[in-house]
Coordinates of C-alpha atoms in Angstrom, one line a residue:
M75 CA -19.2 35.9 27.3
T76 CA -20.5 32.8 29.4
V77 CA -22.5 31.5 25.4
I78 CA -19.0 32.3 23.7
L79 CA -17.0 30.5 26.1
Y80 CA -19.1 27.9 26.5
L81 CA -18.7 27.8 21.8
W82 CA -15.9 27.8 22.2
G83 CA -15.6 24.2 24.5
R84 CA -17.4 23.0 22.5
R85 CA -15.2 22.9 19.5
L86 CA -12.6 21.8 21.4
Y87 CA -13.2 19.2 22.6
S88 CA -14.2 18.2 19.0
L89 CA -11.4 18.1 18.2
V90 CA -10.2 15.6 20.7
G91 CA -12.8 13.4 19.5
K92 CA -11.4 13.6 15.9
K93 CA -7.9 13.1 16.9
L94 CA -9.3 10.1 19.5
R95 CA -10.8 8.7 17.1
L96 CA -8.4 9.0 13.7
S97 CA -5.8 7.4 16.7
R98 CA -8.1 4.3 16.6
I99 CA -8.1 3.9 12.6
L100 CA -4.3 5.4 12.4
K101 CA -1.8 3.5 14.4
Q102 CA 1.0 5.3 14.8
G103 CA 0.1 7.1 11.9
K104 CA -1.2 4.3 9.5
A105 CA -3.6 2.5 8.5
V106 CA -4.9 -1.4 6.6
V107 CA -8.4 -0.5 6.4
F108 CA -10.8 -3.1 4.3
A109 CA -13.2 -1.5 2.3
F110 CA -15.7 -3.7 1.3
D111 CA -18.8 -1.5 -0.4
H112 CA -18.3 -3.8 -3.5
G113 CA -22.0 -4.8 -3.5
V114 CA -23.3 -2.4 -4.3
E115 CA -20.3 -0.3 -6.2
H116 CA -20.1 -3.9 -8.4
G117 CA -22.4 -6.4 -7.3
P118 CA -22.3 -9.8 -6.3
S119 CA -20.2 -10.7 -8.9
D120 CA -17.1 -9.1 -7.6
F121 CA -17.2 -11.8 -4.8
P122 CA -15.9 -15.9 -5.4
P123 CA -17.8 -18.1 -4.5
E124 CA -16.9 -18.8 -0.7
S125 CA -16.2 -14.9 -0.6
I126 CA -20.5 -14.3 -1.6
D127 CA -21.5 -14.5 2.4
P128 CA -20.3 -10.7 4.6
R129 CA -19.9 -12.7 7.1
S130 CA -17.4 -15.0 6.0
I131 CA -15.2 -12.5 4.3
V132 CA -15.6 -10.3 7.3
S133 CA -14.7 -13.0 10.3
K134 CA -11.6 -13.3 8.1
V135 CA -10.3 -9.9 8.0
V136 CA -11.1 -9.0 11.5
E137 CA -8.9 -12.4 12.0
G138 CA -5.6 -10.6 9.4
G139 CA -5.8 -7.6 12.6
V140 CA -7.0 -5.0 9.8
D141 CA -7.1 -1.3 10.9
A142 CA -10.9 -0.7 10.2
I143 CA -13.5 -2.1 8.0
M144 CA -14.8 0.6 5.9
M145 CA -18.9 -0.6 4.6
L146 CA -22.0 1.0 3.9
P147 CA -24.5 0.9 7.1
A148 CA -27.1 -1.7 7.1
M149 CA -23.4 -4.5 6.2
A150 CA -22.5 -2.4 9.3
Y151 CA -25.7 -4.0 11.4
R152 CA -25.8 -7.5 9.7
T153 CA -21.5 -7.5 10.9
W154 CA -21.6 -5.7 14.2
D155 CA -20.7 -8.5 16.2
I156 CA -18.3 -9.5 14.6
W157 CA -16.4 -6.1 14.0
A158 CA -17.5 -4.4 17.0
G159 CA -15.0 -3.8 20.0
K160 CA -12.0 -5.4 17.3
T161 CA -11.7 -2.8 14.9
S162 CA -12.5 0.4 14.3
L163 CA -15.0 1.1 11.6
I164 CA -15.8 3.5 9.6
V165 CA -19.2 4.3 7.4
K166 CA -19.5 5.6 3.9
L167 CA -23.0 7.2 3.2
T168 CA -22.6 7.1 -1.3
S169 CA -22.2 4.2 -3.0
K170 CA -24.3 3.8 -6.2
T171 CA -24.8 0.7 -8.6
N172 CA -23.3 -0.6 -12.0
L173 CA -26.9 -1.8 -12.9
R174 CA -27.6 2.6 -14.0
P175 CA -27.2 3.7 -17.5
P176 CA -23.6 4.7 -18.3
D177 CA -23.5 8.2 -18.0
E178 CA -25.5 8.7 -15.0
R179 CA -22.7 6.2 -12.8
L180 CA -20.7 9.6 -12.1
R181 CA -23.3 10.2 -9.5
Q182 CA -23.3 8.7 -5.9
S183 CA -26.6 8.4 -3.8
V184 CA -27.4 8.8 -0.6
F185 CA -27.1 5.2 1.3
G186 CA -26.8 6.5 4.4
V187 CA -27.4 9.5 7.1
F188 CA -25.0 11.0 9.8
E189 CA -27.7 10.0 12.0
D190 CA -26.7 5.7 11.2
A191 CA -22.4 6.2 11.6
V192 CA -23.1 7.6 14.8
A193 CA -25.8 5.1 16.1
L194 CA -23.5 2.1 15.2
G195 CA -20.3 4.2 16.9
A196 CA -18.2 4.8 13.8
D197 CA -14.8 5.9 14.2
A198 CA -14.9 8.1 11.3
V199 CA -18.3 8.5 7.8
A200 CA -17.0 9.0 4.3
L201 CA -18.2 9.5 1.1
T202 CA -17.1 9.1 -2.7
V203 CA -17.0 12.5 -4.4
Y204 CA -16.1 11.9 -8.2
W205 CA -13.8 15.0 -8.9
G206 CA -14.9 16.5 -12.2
S207 CA -17.7 15.0 -13.0
Q208 CA -21.3 16.4 -14.0
F209 CA -22.7 16.1 -10.6
E210 CA -19.9 17.2 -8.8
D211 CA -21.8 20.1 -7.2
Q212 CA -24.7 17.2 -5.8
M213 CA -21.6 15.0 -3.9
L214 CA -20.1 18.6 -2.6
E215 CA -23.6 19.7 -1.1
R216 CA -23.9 16.2 0.1
W217 CA -20.1 16.5 1.6
F218 CA -20.7 19.7 3.6
S219 CA -23.7 18.6 4.8
V220 CA -22.4 15.8 6.8
K221 CA -19.2 17.0 7.3
D222 CA -20.6 20.5 9.2
R223 CA -22.6 17.5 11.1
A224 CA -19.1 15.3 11.9
D225 CA -17.4 18.7 12.7
R226 CA -19.4 19.5 16.0
H227 CA -20.0 15.4 16.6
G228 CA -16.0 15.0 15.7
I229 CA -15.9 12.6 13.7
P230 CA -13.4 12.3 11.3
C231 CA -14.2 12.3 7.6
L232 CA -12.9 10.7 4.2
Q233 CA -13.0 11.3 1.0
L234 CA -12.4 8.9 -1.4
A235 CA -11.3 11.9 -3.8
Y236 CA -11.5 10.1 -7.7
P237 CA -11.3 12.3 -10.7
R238 CA -13.6 10.7 -12.7
G239 CA -15.3 13.2 -15.6
P240 CA -15.8 13.2 -19.5
S241 CA -13.1 15.9 -19.7
I242 CA -10.9 12.3 -18.2
K243 CA -8.8 10.6 -20.2
N244 CA -7.1 8.7 -17.5
I245 CA -7.6 9.0 -14.3
Y246 CA -4.8 7.5 -13.0
D247 CA -2.7 10.6 -14.5
V248 CA -0.1 12.3 -11.3
E249 CA -1.5 15.1 -12.5
V250 CA -5.2 14.5 -11.8
V251 CA -5.1 12.4 -9.2
K252 CA -2.9 15.3 -8.0
Y253 CA -6.0 17.8 -8.3
G254 CA -8.7 15.5 -6.9
V255 CA -6.4 15.3 -4.1
R256 CA -5.4 19.1 -3.9
A257 CA -9.7 19.9 -4.3
A258 CA -9.8 17.0 -1.2
I259 CA -7.8 18.9 1.5
E260 CA -9.5 22.1 0.2
S261 CA -12.9 20.8 1.1
G262 CA -11.7 19.8 4.8
A263 CA -11.2 16.1 4.0
D264 CA -9.3 14.4 7.8
L265 CA -8.4 11.5 5.3
I266 CA -7.9 10.4 1.4
K267 CA -8.8 7.6 -0.1
T268 CA -7.0 8.0 -3.9
Y269 CA -5.7 5.9 -7.0
Y270 CA -2.1 5.5 -7.1
T271 CA -0.3 6.8 -10.1
G272 CA 2.4 3.9 -10.6
S273 CA 5.1 4.5 -9.1
E274 CA 7.5 5.8 -5.4
A275 CA 8.4 9.1 -7.6
T276 CA 4.9 10.4 -8.3
F277 CA 2.6 9.1 -5.1
R278 CA 5.3 11.0 -3.5
E279 CA 4.0 14.1 -5.4
V280 CA 0.6 12.9 -4.2
V281 CA 1.0 13.1 -0.8
K282 CA 2.8 16.6 -0.7
V283 CA 0.1 18.4 -2.3
A284 CA -1.8 16.8 0.7
A285 CA 0.2 19.1 2.9
G286 CA 0.1 16.8 6.0
T287 CA -3.2 15.1 5.7
P288 CA -2.9 11.4 5.7
V289 CA -3.7 9.5 2.4
L290 CA -4.6 6.8 1.5
M291 CA -4.0 4.1 -1.9
S292 CA -7.2 2.9 -3.5
G293 CA -6.7 -0.8 -3.5
G294 CA -7.5 -0.9 -7.2
P295 CA -8.3 -4.3 -9.5
A296 CA -7.8 -7.0 -7.9
R297 CA -4.0 -7.6 -9.4
E298 CA -3.3 -11.4 -11.0
N299 CA 0.2 -11.1 -8.9
F300 CA -0.8 -10.0 -4.8
L301 CA 3.4 -10.0 -5.1
D302 CA 2.8 -6.6 -7.0
F303 CA -0.4 -5.9 -5.7
L304 CA 2.5 -5.2 -2.0
R305 CA 5.1 -4.0 -4.5
D306 CA 2.4 -1.4 -5.0
V307 CA 1.3 -1.1 -1.2
E308 CA 5.9 -0.5 -0.5
S309 CA 5.8 1.9 -3.1
V310 CA 2.9 4.0 -2.0
M311 CA 4.8 2.9 1.2
R312 CA 8.2 4.8 0.5
A313 CA 6.7 8.0 -0.7
G314 CA 5.4 8.8 1.9
A315 CA 1.1 7.5 3.0
S316 CA -0.3 6.0 5.5
G317 CA -2.3 2.6 4.5
V318 CA -3.8 1.6 2.0
V319 CA -7.4 0.6 1.7
V320 CA -8.2 -2.4 0.3
G321 CA -11.0 -4.4 -0.9
R322 CA -11.0 -7.1 -4.4
N323 CA -7.4 -7.8 -3.3
V324 CA -8.2 -9.1 0.0
F325 CA -11.6 -10.8 -0.4
R326 CA -10.9 -12.2 -3.6
H327 CA -7.4 -13.7 -2.4
S328 CA -8.2 -17.5 -1.5
H329 CA -6.3 -16.7 1.6
P330 CA -8.7 -12.6 3.3
E331 CA -6.2 -13.1 6.9
K332 CA -3.3 -13.8 5.6
A333 CA -4.0 -11.7 2.1
V334 CA -4.3 -8.7 5.8
K335 CA -1.2 -10.1 7.7
A336 CA 1.2 -9.4 4.9
I337 CA -0.2 -6.1 3.8
A338 CA -0.5 -4.9 7.2
A339 CA 3.5 -6.7 7.6
V340 CA 4.0 -3.5 4.3
V341 CA 2.6 -0.8 6.6
H342 CA 3.4 -0.9 9.8
E343 CA 6.6 -2.4 10.0
G344 CA 8.1 -1.8 7.5
R345 CA 8.8 -4.9 5.3
T346 CA 9.7 -5.1 1.7
A347 CA 6.9 -7.2 -1.1
E348 CA 9.0 -10.1 -1.0
E349 CA 9.2 -10.5 2.5
A350 CA 5.5 -9.7 3.5
F351 CA 5.2 -12.3 0.7
E352 CA 5.8 -15.3 2.7
L353 CA 3.8 -14.6 5.3
V354 CA 0.9 -16.0 2.3
K355 CA 2.2 -18.4 1.1

């Protein structure tokens, strides 16, 4: 009986830890997360010359007031003196390069272990699952391996729930995105990053499928007009999303710190896209 009570007590402790860490990422239930894994996923060419130095762009997004930064362990180490104590860290443990043959690009590789996230003081860990990929099983095996340890240590798991595979014609189709989100909650995700489906009405369906699990919109490719991106953010927030995970629409902006402030104005203050756009002028 003593052992059972001890184990149950540890379970309760981990639930408290998870709740506390989520509250540091989701301020009043909402978050603007800066994604910074593009150097691996897309390569250096993704960055404009003024943003090629990772320390420069991390400094700017921290100045802008981002709620959390999601990056791979080695990059978190290289920039720790900039973000530590100023924003939350989400350590991404999987990634892949576009140097691979096309038929291998739906496989995620290990870029760190759970203990790396603990050592770096992360508030969450993140892993990608390409639902529908021929490598789905391998990514799920990795996901559950990390999730088991994360649950025991009270650390939330963010799943990048991306429906991609040979049989998927349109990854932004609302039914496809909903399927990926349902699979994410069935696999125990504490936070979900997924694709924007193109309208408030369709994204409302995505949020409903998540059944209370916070949904964050993937920022996607850089928009030609930043106002259009802010309109997307406004749309998903009106649909009930908990925020955004954005990379290119920030670091490809001429003023990344202002871009973060504008996005945060929509997410946290409920401003319209047009009102927030004034902050970047």
